[in-house]
Coordinates of C-alpha atoms and ligand atoms in Angstrom, one line a residue:
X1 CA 9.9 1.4 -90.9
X2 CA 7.6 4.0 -92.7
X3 CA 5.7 1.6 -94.3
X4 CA 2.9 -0.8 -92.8
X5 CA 3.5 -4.5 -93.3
X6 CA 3.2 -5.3 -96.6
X7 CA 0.4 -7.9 -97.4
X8 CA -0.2 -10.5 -100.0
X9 CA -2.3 -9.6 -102.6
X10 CA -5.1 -11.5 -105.3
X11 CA -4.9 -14.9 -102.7
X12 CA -8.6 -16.6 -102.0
X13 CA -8.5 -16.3 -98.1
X14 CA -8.4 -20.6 -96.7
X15 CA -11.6 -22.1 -95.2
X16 CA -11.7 -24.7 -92.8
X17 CA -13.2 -26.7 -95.9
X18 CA -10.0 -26.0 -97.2
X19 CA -8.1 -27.8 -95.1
X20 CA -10.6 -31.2 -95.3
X21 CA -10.0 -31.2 -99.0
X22 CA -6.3 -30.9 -98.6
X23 CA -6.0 -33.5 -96.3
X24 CA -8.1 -35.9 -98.9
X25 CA -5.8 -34.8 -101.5
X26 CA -2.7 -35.0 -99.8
X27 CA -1.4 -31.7 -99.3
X28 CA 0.2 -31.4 -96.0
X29 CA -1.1 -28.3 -94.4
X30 CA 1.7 -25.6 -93.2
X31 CA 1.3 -23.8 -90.0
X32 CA 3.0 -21.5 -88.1
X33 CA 2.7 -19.2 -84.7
X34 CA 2.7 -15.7 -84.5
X35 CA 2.5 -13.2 -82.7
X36 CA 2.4 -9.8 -84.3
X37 CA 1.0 -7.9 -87.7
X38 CA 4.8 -7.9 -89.6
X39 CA 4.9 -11.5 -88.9
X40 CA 1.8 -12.6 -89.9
X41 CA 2.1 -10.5 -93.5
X42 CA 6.2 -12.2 -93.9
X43 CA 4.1 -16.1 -93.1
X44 CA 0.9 -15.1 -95.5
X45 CA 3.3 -13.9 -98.0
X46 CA 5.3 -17.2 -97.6
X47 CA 2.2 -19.6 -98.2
X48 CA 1.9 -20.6 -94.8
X49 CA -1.6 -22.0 -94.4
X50 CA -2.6 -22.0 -90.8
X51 CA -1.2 -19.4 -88.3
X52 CA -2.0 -19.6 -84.6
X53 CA -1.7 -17.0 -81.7
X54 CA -0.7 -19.6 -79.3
X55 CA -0.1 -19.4 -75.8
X56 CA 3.6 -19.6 -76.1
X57 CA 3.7 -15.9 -76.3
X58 CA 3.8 -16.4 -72.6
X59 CA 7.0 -17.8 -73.0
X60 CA 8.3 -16.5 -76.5
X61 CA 7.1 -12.5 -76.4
X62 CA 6.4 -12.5 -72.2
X63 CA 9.4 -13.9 -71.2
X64 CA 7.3 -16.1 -68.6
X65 CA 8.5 -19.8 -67.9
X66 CA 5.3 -21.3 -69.4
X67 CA 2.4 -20.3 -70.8
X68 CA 0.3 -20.6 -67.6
X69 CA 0.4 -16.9 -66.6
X70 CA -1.4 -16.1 -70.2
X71 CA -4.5 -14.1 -70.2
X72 CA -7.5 -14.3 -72.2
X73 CA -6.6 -10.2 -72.7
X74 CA -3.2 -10.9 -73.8
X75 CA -4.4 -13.2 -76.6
X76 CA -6.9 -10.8 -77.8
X77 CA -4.4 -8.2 -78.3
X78 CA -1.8 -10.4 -80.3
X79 CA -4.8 -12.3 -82.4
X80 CA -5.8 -8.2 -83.4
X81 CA -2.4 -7.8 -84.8
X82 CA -1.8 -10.6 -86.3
X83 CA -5.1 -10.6 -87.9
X84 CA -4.1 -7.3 -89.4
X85 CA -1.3 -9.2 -91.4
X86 CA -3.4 -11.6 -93.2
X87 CA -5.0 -11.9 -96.5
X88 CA -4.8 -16.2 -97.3
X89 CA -3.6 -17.6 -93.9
X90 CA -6.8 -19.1 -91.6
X91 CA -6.4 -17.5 -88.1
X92 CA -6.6 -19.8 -85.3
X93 CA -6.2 -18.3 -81.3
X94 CA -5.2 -20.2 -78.6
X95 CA -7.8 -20.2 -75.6
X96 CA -5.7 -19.9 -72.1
X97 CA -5.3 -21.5 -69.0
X98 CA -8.8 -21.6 -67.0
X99 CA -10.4 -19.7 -70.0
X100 CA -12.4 -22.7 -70.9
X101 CA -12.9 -24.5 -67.2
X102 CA -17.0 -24.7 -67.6
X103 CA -19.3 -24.0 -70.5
X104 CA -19.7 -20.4 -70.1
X105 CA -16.5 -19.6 -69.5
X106 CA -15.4 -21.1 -72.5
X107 CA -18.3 -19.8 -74.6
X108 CA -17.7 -16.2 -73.5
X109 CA -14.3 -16.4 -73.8
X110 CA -14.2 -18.3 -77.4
X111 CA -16.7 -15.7 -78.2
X112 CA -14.4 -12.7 -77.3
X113 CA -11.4 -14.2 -78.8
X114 CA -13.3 -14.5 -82.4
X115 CA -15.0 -11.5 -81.8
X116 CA -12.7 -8.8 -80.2
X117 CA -9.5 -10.8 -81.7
X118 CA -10.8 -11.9 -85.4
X119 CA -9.9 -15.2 -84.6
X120 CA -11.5 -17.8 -87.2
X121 CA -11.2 -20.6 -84.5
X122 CA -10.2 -21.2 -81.0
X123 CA -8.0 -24.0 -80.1
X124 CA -8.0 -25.8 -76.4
X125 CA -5.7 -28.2 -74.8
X126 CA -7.8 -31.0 -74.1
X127 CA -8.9 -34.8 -73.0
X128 CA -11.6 -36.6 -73.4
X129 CA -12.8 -34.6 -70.3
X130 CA -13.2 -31.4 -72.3
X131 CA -16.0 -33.1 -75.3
X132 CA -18.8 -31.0 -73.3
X133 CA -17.1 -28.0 -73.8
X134 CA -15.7 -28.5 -77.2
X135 CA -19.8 -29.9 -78.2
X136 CA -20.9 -26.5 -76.7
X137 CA -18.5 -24.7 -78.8
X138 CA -19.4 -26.1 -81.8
X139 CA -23.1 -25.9 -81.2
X140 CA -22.6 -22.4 -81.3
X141 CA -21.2 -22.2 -84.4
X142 CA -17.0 -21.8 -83.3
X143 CA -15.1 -24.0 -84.8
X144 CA -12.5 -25.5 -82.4
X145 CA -9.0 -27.3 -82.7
X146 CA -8.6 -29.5 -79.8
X147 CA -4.9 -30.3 -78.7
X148 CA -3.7 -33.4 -77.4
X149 CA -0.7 -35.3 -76.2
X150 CA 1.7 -32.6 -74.5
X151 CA -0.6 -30.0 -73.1
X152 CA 1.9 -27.2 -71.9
X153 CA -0.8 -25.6 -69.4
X154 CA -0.7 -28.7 -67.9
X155 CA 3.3 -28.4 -67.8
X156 CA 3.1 -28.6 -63.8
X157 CA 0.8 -31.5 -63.3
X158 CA 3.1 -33.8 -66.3
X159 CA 6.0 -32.8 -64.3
X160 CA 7.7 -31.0 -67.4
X161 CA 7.7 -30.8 -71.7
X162 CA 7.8 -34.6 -72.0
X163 CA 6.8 -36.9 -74.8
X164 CA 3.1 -38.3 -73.8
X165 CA 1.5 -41.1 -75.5
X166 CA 4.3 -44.1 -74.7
X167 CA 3.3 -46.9 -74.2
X168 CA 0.0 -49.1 -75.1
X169 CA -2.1 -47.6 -72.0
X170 CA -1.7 -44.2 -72.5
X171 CA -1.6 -44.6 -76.5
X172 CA -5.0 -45.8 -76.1
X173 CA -6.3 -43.1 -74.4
X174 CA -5.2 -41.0 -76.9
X175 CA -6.7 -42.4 -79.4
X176 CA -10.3 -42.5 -77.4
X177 CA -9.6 -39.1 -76.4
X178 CA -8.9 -38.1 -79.9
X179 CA -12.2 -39.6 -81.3
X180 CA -14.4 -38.5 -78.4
X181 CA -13.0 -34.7 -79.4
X182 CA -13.5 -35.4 -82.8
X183 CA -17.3 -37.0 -82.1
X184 CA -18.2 -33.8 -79.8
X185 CA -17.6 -31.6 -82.9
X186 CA -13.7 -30.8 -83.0
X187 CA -12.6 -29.6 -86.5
X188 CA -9.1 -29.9 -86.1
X189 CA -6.8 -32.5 -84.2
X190 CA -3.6 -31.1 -83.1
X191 CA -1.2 -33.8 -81.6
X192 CA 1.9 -32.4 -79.7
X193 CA 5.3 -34.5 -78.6
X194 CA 4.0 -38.3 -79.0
X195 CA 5.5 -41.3 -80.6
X196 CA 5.4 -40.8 -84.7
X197 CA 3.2 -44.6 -84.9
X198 CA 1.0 -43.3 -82.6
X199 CA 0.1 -39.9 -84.8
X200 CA 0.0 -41.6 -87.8
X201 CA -2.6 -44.1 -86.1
X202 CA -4.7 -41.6 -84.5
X203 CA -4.1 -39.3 -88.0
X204 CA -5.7 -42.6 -89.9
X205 CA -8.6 -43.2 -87.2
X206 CA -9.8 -39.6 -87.6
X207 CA -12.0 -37.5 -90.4
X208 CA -10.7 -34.4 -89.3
X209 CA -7.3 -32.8 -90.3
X210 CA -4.4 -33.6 -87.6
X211 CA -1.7 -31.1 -87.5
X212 CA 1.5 -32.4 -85.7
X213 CA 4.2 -30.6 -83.8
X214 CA 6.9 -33.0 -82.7
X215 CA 4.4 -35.9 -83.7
X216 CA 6.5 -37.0 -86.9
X217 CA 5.4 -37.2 -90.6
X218 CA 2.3 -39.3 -90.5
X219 CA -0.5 -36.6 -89.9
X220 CA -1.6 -33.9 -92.2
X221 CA 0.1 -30.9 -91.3
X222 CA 2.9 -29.2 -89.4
X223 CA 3.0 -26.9 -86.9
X224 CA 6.5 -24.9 -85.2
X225 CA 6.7 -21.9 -83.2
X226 CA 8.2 -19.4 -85.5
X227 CA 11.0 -18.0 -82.6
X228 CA 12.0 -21.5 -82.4
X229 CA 12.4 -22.5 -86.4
X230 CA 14.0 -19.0 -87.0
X231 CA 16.1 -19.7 -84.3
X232 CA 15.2 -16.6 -81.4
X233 CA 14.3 -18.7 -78.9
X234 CA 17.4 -18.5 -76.5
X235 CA 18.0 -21.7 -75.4
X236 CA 18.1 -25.8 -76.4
X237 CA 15.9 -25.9 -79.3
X238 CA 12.9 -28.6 -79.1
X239 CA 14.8 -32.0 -81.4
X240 CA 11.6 -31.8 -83.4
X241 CA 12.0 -28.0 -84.3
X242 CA 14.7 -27.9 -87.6
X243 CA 15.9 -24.5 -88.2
X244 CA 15.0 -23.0 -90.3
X245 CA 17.5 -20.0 -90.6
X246 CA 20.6 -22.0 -91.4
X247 CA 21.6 -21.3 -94.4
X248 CA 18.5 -19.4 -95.4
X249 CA 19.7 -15.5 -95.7
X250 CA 16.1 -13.8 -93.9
X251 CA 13.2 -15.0 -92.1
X252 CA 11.2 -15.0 -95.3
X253 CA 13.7 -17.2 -97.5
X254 CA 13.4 -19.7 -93.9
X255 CA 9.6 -19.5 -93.9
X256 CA 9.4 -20.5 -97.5
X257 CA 11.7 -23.2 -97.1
X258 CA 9.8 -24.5 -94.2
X259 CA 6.2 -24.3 -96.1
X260 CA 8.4 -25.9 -98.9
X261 CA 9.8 -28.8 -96.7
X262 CA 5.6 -29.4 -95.2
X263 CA 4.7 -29.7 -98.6
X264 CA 7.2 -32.0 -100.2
X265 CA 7.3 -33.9 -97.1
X266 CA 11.2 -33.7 -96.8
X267 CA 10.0 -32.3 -92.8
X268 CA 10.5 -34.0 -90.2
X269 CA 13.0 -35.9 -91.3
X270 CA 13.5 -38.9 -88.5
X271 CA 15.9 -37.6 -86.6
X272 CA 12.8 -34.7 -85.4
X273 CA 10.5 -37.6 -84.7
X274 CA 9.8 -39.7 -81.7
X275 CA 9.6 -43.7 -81.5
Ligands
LIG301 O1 0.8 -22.1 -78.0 C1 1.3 -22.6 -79.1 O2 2.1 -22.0 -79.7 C2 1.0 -24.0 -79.4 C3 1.9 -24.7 -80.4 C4 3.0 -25.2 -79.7 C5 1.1 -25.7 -81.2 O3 0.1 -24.5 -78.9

């Protein structure tokens, strides 16, 4: 408790390029929330790739039923001490609810977030109704992770945390949505609780790296909320989120298997996946 987080040492810090070359390669790219500076130097130190100050500190660090009562503040703060913890890992922040409703908003808010919070990128919940503000975005030189398929901020109007993208309607939309995103300038795809055929499909269809969370094997990376893979979260776990802490000893020896079980593809095994 006397010492500051210890951080990795002699490691190139990832670029987004980075992640384009590993998804041509192969490499399935490893991601992680969090939400704090020990945290974020226990997940660098691990070889996680991608960690994201998401929204679900709302729910996770807040307390808060979802992660509507968020603030653009809030994220600020916890992308400031995360940020502190890393030396490899690419820094993503979540943008909020109603922190990206027009252009301006969302410019001045992205802006803040990358330069008050250090994030490297910002990362919106999004249809093909947000390309304008994702094109702006990018136009301004922020690169941007767009985030389809369960949108929690839109928890109220799905009527819950359900699995989107079922059936041939809405799994076309998806798909249109995902390329429109992609064609306004998105740099990242992130695909949340749909049908494993469907990710792989949009995963094939897009340039971009798509990072899955309950989305099954076929995309290019994984992401978990680290209280719910180390087992915090109080509660029914998600069925996609394996945890990691059985049989692992500390957090660390579970966020090493977990980067481990990305990489060699051994996670999500089916029974984490969605038909
Ligand atoms: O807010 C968050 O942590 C997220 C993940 C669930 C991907 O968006």
């Amino acid at each position: 408790m006397y010492t500051q987080p210890e951080k990795r040492t002699g490691a190139e810090k990832l670029t987004l390029a980075s992640f384009t070359k590993m998804k041509a390669a192969g490499e399935k790219i490893a991601c992680l929330t969090a939400y704090d500076a020990s945290f974020a130097a226990l997940l660098d130190r691990a070889g996680v790739d991608v960690v994201l100050v998401g929204d679900t500190l709302g729910m996770v660090v807040q307390g808060h039923a979802s992660t509507v009562p968020v603030t653009v503040d809030d994220v600020i703060y916890h992308l400031r001490l995360v940020a502190r913890g890393l030396t490899r890992a690419y820094l993503i922040g979540d943008m909020p609810f109603l922190s990206y409703v027009d252009v301006p908003t969302a410019l001045r808010n992205a802006g803040r977030m990358m330069q008050e919070g250090g994030a490297r990128m910002v990362k919106l919940e999004g249809t093909g109704a947000q390309a304008e503000i994702v094109a702006a975005l990018a136009a301004n030189g922020m690169p941007v992770c767009a985030h389809l398929g369960l949108r929690p901020q839109a928890v109220e109007k799905l009527s819950g945390f359900k699995v989107q993208g079922r059936g041939k309607p809405a799994a076309r939309q998806m798909l249109k949505d995902a390329l429109a995103l992609e064609q306004a300038g998105a740099d990242i795809i992130l695909l949340e609780l749909i049908p494993q055929a469907l990710a792989a499909k949009i995963t094939a269809k897009v340039k971009v790296p798509v990072i899955g969370i309950g989305a099954g094997p076929g995309v290019d990376g994984q992401i978990l909320v680290l209280y719910d893979m180390l087992d915090i979260t109080p509660g029914r776990r998600p069925k996609f989120a394996r945890n990691f802490m059985a049989g692992a000893g500390s957090p660390a020896a579970a966020v090493e298997a977990y980067v481990k079980a990305v990489k060699d593809k051994s996670y999500p095994a089916p029974e984490y996946c969605f038909d």
